[in-house]
């Protein structure tokens, strides 16, 4: 059974650019959530999608956005990149309506120069 | 608001010894879930173990067990017979049971180093 797949794994951008990260959840999982991990702030929740609808949103500026497609794959976009956006972006998937396991991908490591 | 506290920034443990990683939580919810994840230097968050607030027995997964003390709001991870490959960051996390709230709240993590 394939796990959560995130692409790209590594990327370098410059300030002001935008970036799109992709996440394919485990087959059958309909909930996809995104987290940002930085040394200073730790792991912070960005947003969560289920059935193409954003159900939850963390405390991030509007430059951070996302979407989910009908096959449950999700993308997140960060516009007008800032140095502080350099982070590991982790995607997680789970079966909905359960308190069971939540599985993460390997992450996309973004460096903003 | 939910909060997870991990008071051990780093731990050094001799190989083959058991290790306990501390985690306390704060929530006003009656129904919630507690998780432990391992994050090696590669960055992937590896799911280790899960405990539901209504589960009467402590969760176990191979060498991992979760010492769940609900009244004390404690959810410590116990790793038996530690191995060199256990060296990593370990995160405790919580999720509440409200529908539509798949958000995890994480602790600050414990860096575990296994010494040969």
CSV table of C-alpha atoms in Angstrom, one decimal:
chain,number,residue,atom,x,y,z
A,1,UNK,CA,0.0,0.0,0.0
A,2,UNK,CA,1.6,3.3,-1.1
A,3,UNK,CA,2.1,5.9,1.5
A,4,UNK,CA,1.6,9.7,1.3
A,5,UNK,CA,3.5,11.1,-1.6
A,6,UNK,CA,4.8,14.7,-1.7
A,7,UNK,CA,6.4,16.5,-4.5
A,8,UNK,CA,8.8,18.1,-5.0
A,9,UNK,CA,11.0,16.9,-2.1
A,10,UNK,CA,13.4,19.9,-2.3
A,11,UNK,CA,13.1,23.3,-3.9
A,12,UNK,CA,14.8,26.6,-3.9
A,13,UNK,CA,13.0,29.9,-4.6
A,14,UNK,CA,13.7,33.5,-4.3
A,15,UNK,CA,11.7,36.2,-2.4
A,16,UNK,CA,8.6,37.3,-4.2
A,17,UNK,CA,8.2,34.1,-6.2
A,18,UNK,CA,5.4,31.6,-5.7
A,19,UNK,CA,5.5,27.9,-5.1
A,20,UNK,CA,3.1,25.0,-5.5
A,21,UNK,CA,3.5,21.8,-3.5
A,22,UNK,CA,1.6,18.6,-4.2
A,23,UNK,CA,0.4,15.8,-2.0
A,24,UNK,CA,-1.1,12.5,-2.9
A,25,UNK,CA,-2.8,10.8,0.1
A,26,UNK,CA,-3.0,7.1,0.8
A,27,UNK,CA,-5.5,5.4,-1.3
A,28,UNK,CA,-9.0,5.7,0.2
A,29,UNK,CA,-8.1,8.6,2.5
A,30,UNK,CA,-10.2,11.6,1.9
A,31,UNK,CA,-8.8,14.0,4.5
A,32,UNK,CA,-5.6,15.8,3.7
A,33,UNK,CA,-4.0,18.3,6.0
A,34,UNK,CA,-0.8,20.5,5.7
A,35,UNK,CA,1.7,21.5,8.3
A,36,UNK,CA,4.7,23.8,8.3
A,37,UNK,CA,7.7,22.9,10.4
A,38,UNK,CA,10.4,25.5,11.2
A,39,UNK,CA,13.1,25.4,13.9
A,40,UNK,CA,11.6,28.5,15.6
A,41,UNK,CA,7.9,27.7,15.5
A,42,UNK,CA,7.9,24.0,15.4
A,43,UNK,CA,5.0,22.2,13.7
A,44,UNK,CA,2.1,24.4,12.9
A,45,UNK,CA,-1.2,23.5,11.2
A,46,UNK,CA,-1.9,25.2,7.9
A,47,UNK,CA,-5.2,23.8,6.7
A,48,UNK,CA,-7.2,20.7,6.1
A,49,UNK,CA,-9.3,19.5,3.2
A,50,UNK,CA,-12.0,17.0,2.8
A,51,UNK,CA,-14.0,16.3,-0.3
A,52,UNK,CA,-12.5,19.3,-2.1
A,53,UNK,CA,-13.6,21.6,0.8
A,54,UNK,CA,-11.4,23.4,3.3
A,55,UNK,CA,-12.7,22.4,6.7
A,56,UNK,CA,-10.1,23.9,8.9
A,57,UNK,CA,-7.5,26.7,8.6
A,58,UNK,CA,-4.6,27.6,10.8
A,59,UNK,CA,-3.3,31.1,11.6
A,60,UNK,CA,-1.4,31.8,8.4
A,61,UNK,CA,-1.7,34.8,6.1
A,62,UNK,CA,-3.7,34.7,2.9
A,63,UNK,CA,-0.5,34.1,0.9
A,64,UNK,CA,-0.9,30.4,1.9
A,65,UNK,CA,-3.7,28.7,0.1
A,66,UNK,CA,-4.6,25.2,-1.0
A,67,UNK,CA,-7.1,23.0,-2.8
A,68,UNK,CA,-8.1,19.4,-3.1
A,69,UNK,CA,-9.1,17.6,-6.2
A,70,UNK,CA,-11.8,15.0,-6.7
A,71,UNK,CA,-9.2,12.2,-6.4
A,72,UNK,CA,-8.3,13.6,-3.0
A,73,UNK,CA,-4.9,14.9,-4.2
A,74,UNK,CA,-4.1,18.2,-2.7
A,75,UNK,CA,-1.9,21.2,-3.6
A,76,UNK,CA,-0.8,24.1,-1.5
A,77,UNK,CA,0.4,27.4,-2.9
A,78,UNK,CA,2.5,30.1,-1.3
A,79,UNK,CA,2.6,33.4,-3.1
A,80,UNK,CA,5.0,36.3,-2.7
A,81,UNK,CA,7.5,34.2,-0.9
A,82,UNK,CA,9.3,35.6,2.1
A,83,UNK,CA,12.5,34.4,3.8
A,84,UNK,CA,10.5,33.2,6.7
A,85,UNK,CA,8.6,30.8,4.5
A,86,UNK,CA,11.7,28.6,4.4
A,87,UNK,CA,10.5,25.4,6.1
A,88,UNK,CA,9.6,21.7,5.8
A,89,UNK,CA,6.0,21.4,4.5
A,90,UNK,CA,4.4,18.2,5.6
A,91,UNK,CA,1.2,16.7,4.3
A,92,UNK,CA,-0.9,14.2,6.2
A,93,UNK,CA,-3.8,12.0,5.2
A,94,UNK,CA,-6.4,10.1,7.2
A,95,UNK,CA,-9.7,8.3,6.9
A,96,UNK,CA,-12.4,10.8,7.9
A,97,UNK,CA,-14.6,10.6,11.0
A,98,UNK,CA,-12.2,8.6,13.0
A,99,UNK,CA,-9.7,9.3,15.7
A,100,UNK,CA,-7.4,6.8,14.2
A,101,UNK,CA,-4.0,7.2,12.6
A,102,UNK,CA,-2.9,10.2,10.7
A,103,UNK,CA,0.0,9.4,8.2
A,104,UNK,CA,2.5,11.9,6.9
A,105,UNK,CA,4.5,12.1,3.8
A,106,UNK,CA,8.3,12.8,3.6
A,107,UNK,CA,7.7,16.5,3.2
A,108,UNK,CA,8.8,19.2,0.8
A,109,UNK,CA,11.7,21.3,2.0
A,110,UNK,CA,11.5,24.8,0.7
A,111,UNK,CA,14.3,27.3,0.9
A,112,UNK,CA,13.7,30.9,0.1
A,113,UNK,CA,16.7,33.0,-0.8
B,1,UNK,CA,-7.3,25.4,23.3
B,2,UNK,CA,-5.3,22.3,23.3
B,3,UNK,CA,-1.7,22.2,24.4
B,4,UNK,CA,1.0,19.5,24.4
B,5,UNK,CA,4.0,19.7,26.7
B,6,UNK,CA,7.2,17.8,26.2
B,7,UNK,CA,9.7,18.7,28.9
B,8,UNK,CA,12.7,16.8,27.7
B,9,UNK,CA,14.5,18.6,24.9
B,10,UNK,CA,17.1,15.9,24.6
B,11,UNK,CA,17.8,12.4,26.0
B,12,UNK,CA,20.8,10.1,25.8
B,13,UNK,CA,20.1,6.4,26.4
B,14,UNK,CA,22.4,3.4,26.2
B,15,UNK,CA,21.5,0.9,23.5
B,16,UNK,CA,19.2,-1.9,24.6
B,17,UNK,CA,17.9,0.0,27.6
B,18,UNK,CA,14.2,1.1,27.8
B,19,UNK,CA,13.4,4.7,27.5
B,20,UNK,CA,10.4,6.8,28.5
B,21,UNK,CA,9.6,10.0,26.7
B,22,UNK,CA,7.3,12.3,28.6
B,23,UNK,CA,4.2,14.0,27.3
B,24,UNK,CA,1.5,15.9,29.1
B,25,UNK,CA,-1.5,17.5,27.5
B,26,UNK,CA,-4.2,20.0,28.3
B,27,UNK,CA,-7.7,19.9,26.8
B,28,UNK,CA,-11.2,20.6,27.9
B,29,UNK,CA,-12.6,18.0,25.4
B,30,UNK,CA,-13.8,14.6,26.6
B,31,UNK,CA,-13.0,12.8,23.4
B,32,UNK,CA,-9.6,13.2,21.8
B,33,UNK,CA,-6.7,11.2,20.4
B,34,UNK,CA,-3.1,11.2,21.3
B,35,UNK,CA,-0.3,10.3,18.8
B,36,UNK,CA,3.4,9.8,18.9
B,37,UNK,CA,5.6,10.4,15.8
B,38,UNK,CA,9.2,9.8,15.1
B,39,UNK,CA,11.1,12.1,12.8
B,40,UNK,CA,14.5,11.0,11.6
B,41,UNK,CA,16.9,13.5,10.0
B,42,UNK,CA,15.3,12.8,6.6
B,43,UNK,CA,12.3,14.8,7.8
B,44,UNK,CA,9.5,12.2,7.4
B,45,UNK,CA,7.1,12.0,10.2
B,46,UNK,CA,6.7,8.3,11.0
B,47,UNK,CA,3.5,7.3,12.9
B,48,UNK,CA,4.4,5.2,15.9
B,49,UNK,CA,1.3,4.8,18.1
B,50,UNK,CA,-2.2,6.1,18.8
B,51,UNK,CA,-4.3,6.2,21.9
B,52,UNK,CA,-8.0,7.3,22.0
B,53,UNK,CA,-9.2,9.0,25.1
B,54,UNK,CA,-11.9,6.3,25.7
B,55,UNK,CA,-9.5,3.4,25.1
B,56,UNK,CA,-9.3,1.5,28.4
B,57,UNK,CA,-6.1,-0.3,27.6
B,58,UNK,CA,-2.7,1.3,26.9
B,59,UNK,CA,-1.8,1.1,23.2
B,60,UNK,CA,1.1,-1.0,22.2
B,61,UNK,CA,2.8,-1.4,18.8
B,62,UNK,CA,5.8,-3.8,18.9
B,63,UNK,CA,8.5,-2.1,21.0
B,64,UNK,CA,6.4,1.0,21.5
B,65,UNK,CA,3.8,1.4,24.2
B,66,UNK,CA,1.9,4.4,25.4
B,67,UNK,CA,1.5,4.9,29.1
B,68,UNK,CA,-1.8,6.7,29.2
B,69,UNK,CA,-2.8,8.2,32.5
B,70,UNK,CA,-6.0,10.1,31.8
B,71,UNK,CA,-6.5,11.7,35.2
B,72,UNK,CA,-2.9,13.1,35.1
B,73,UNK,CA,-3.3,14.0,31.4
B,74,UNK,CA,-0.2,12.2,30.7
B,75,UNK,CA,0.7,10.1,27.6
B,76,UNK,CA,4.3,8.9,27.8
B,77,UNK,CA,5.9,6.9,25.1
B,78,UNK,CA,7.9,3.8,26.3
B,79,UNK,CA,10.4,2.3,23.9
B,80,UNK,CA,11.7,-1.1,25.1
B,81,UNK,CA,15.1,-2.4,24.2
B,82,UNK,CA,16.3,0.7,22.4
B,83,UNK,CA,18.2,0.4,19.1
B,84,UNK,CA,20.6,2.7,17.3
B,85,UNK,CA,18.0,3.3,14.7
B,86,UNK,CA,15.7,4.8,17.3
B,87,UNK,CA,17.9,8.0,17.4
B,88,UNK,CA,15.5,10.7,16.1
B,89,UNK,CA,13.2,13.5,17.2
B,90,UNK,CA,10.0,12.3,18.8
B,91,UNK,CA,6.8,14.3,18.8
B,92,UNK,CA,3.7,13.9,20.9
B,93,UNK,CA,0.5,15.2,19.3
B,94,UNK,CA,-3.2,15.5,20.1
B,95,UNK,CA,-6.3,15.7,18.0
B,96,UNK,CA,-9.8,16.5,19.3
B,97,UNK,CA,-12.8,14.5,18.3
B,98,UNK,CA,-14.9,17.3,17.0
B,99,UNK,CA,-16.1,16.5,13.5
B,100,UNK,CA,-14.2,18.4,10.9
B,101,UNK,CA,-11.3,19.1,13.1
B,102,UNK,CA,-8.5,17.0,11.8
B,103,UNK,CA,-5.9,19.4,13.1
B,104,UNK,CA,-3.1,18.1,15.2
B,105,UNK,CA,-1.5,20.1,18.0
B,106,UNK,CA,2.2,19.1,18.4
B,107,UNK,CA,4.6,19.3,21.3
B,108,UNK,CA,8.1,20.8,20.8
B,109,UNK,CA,9.7,17.3,20.6
B,110,UNK,CA,12.4,15.3,22.3
B,111,UNK,CA,15.6,14.5,20.5
B,112,UNK,CA,16.6,11.0,21.5
B,113,UNK,CA,20.1,9.7,21.0
B,114,UNK,CA,21.0,6.1,21.5
B,115,UNK,CA,24.5,5.4,22.5
B,116,UNK,CA,26.2,2.2,21.4
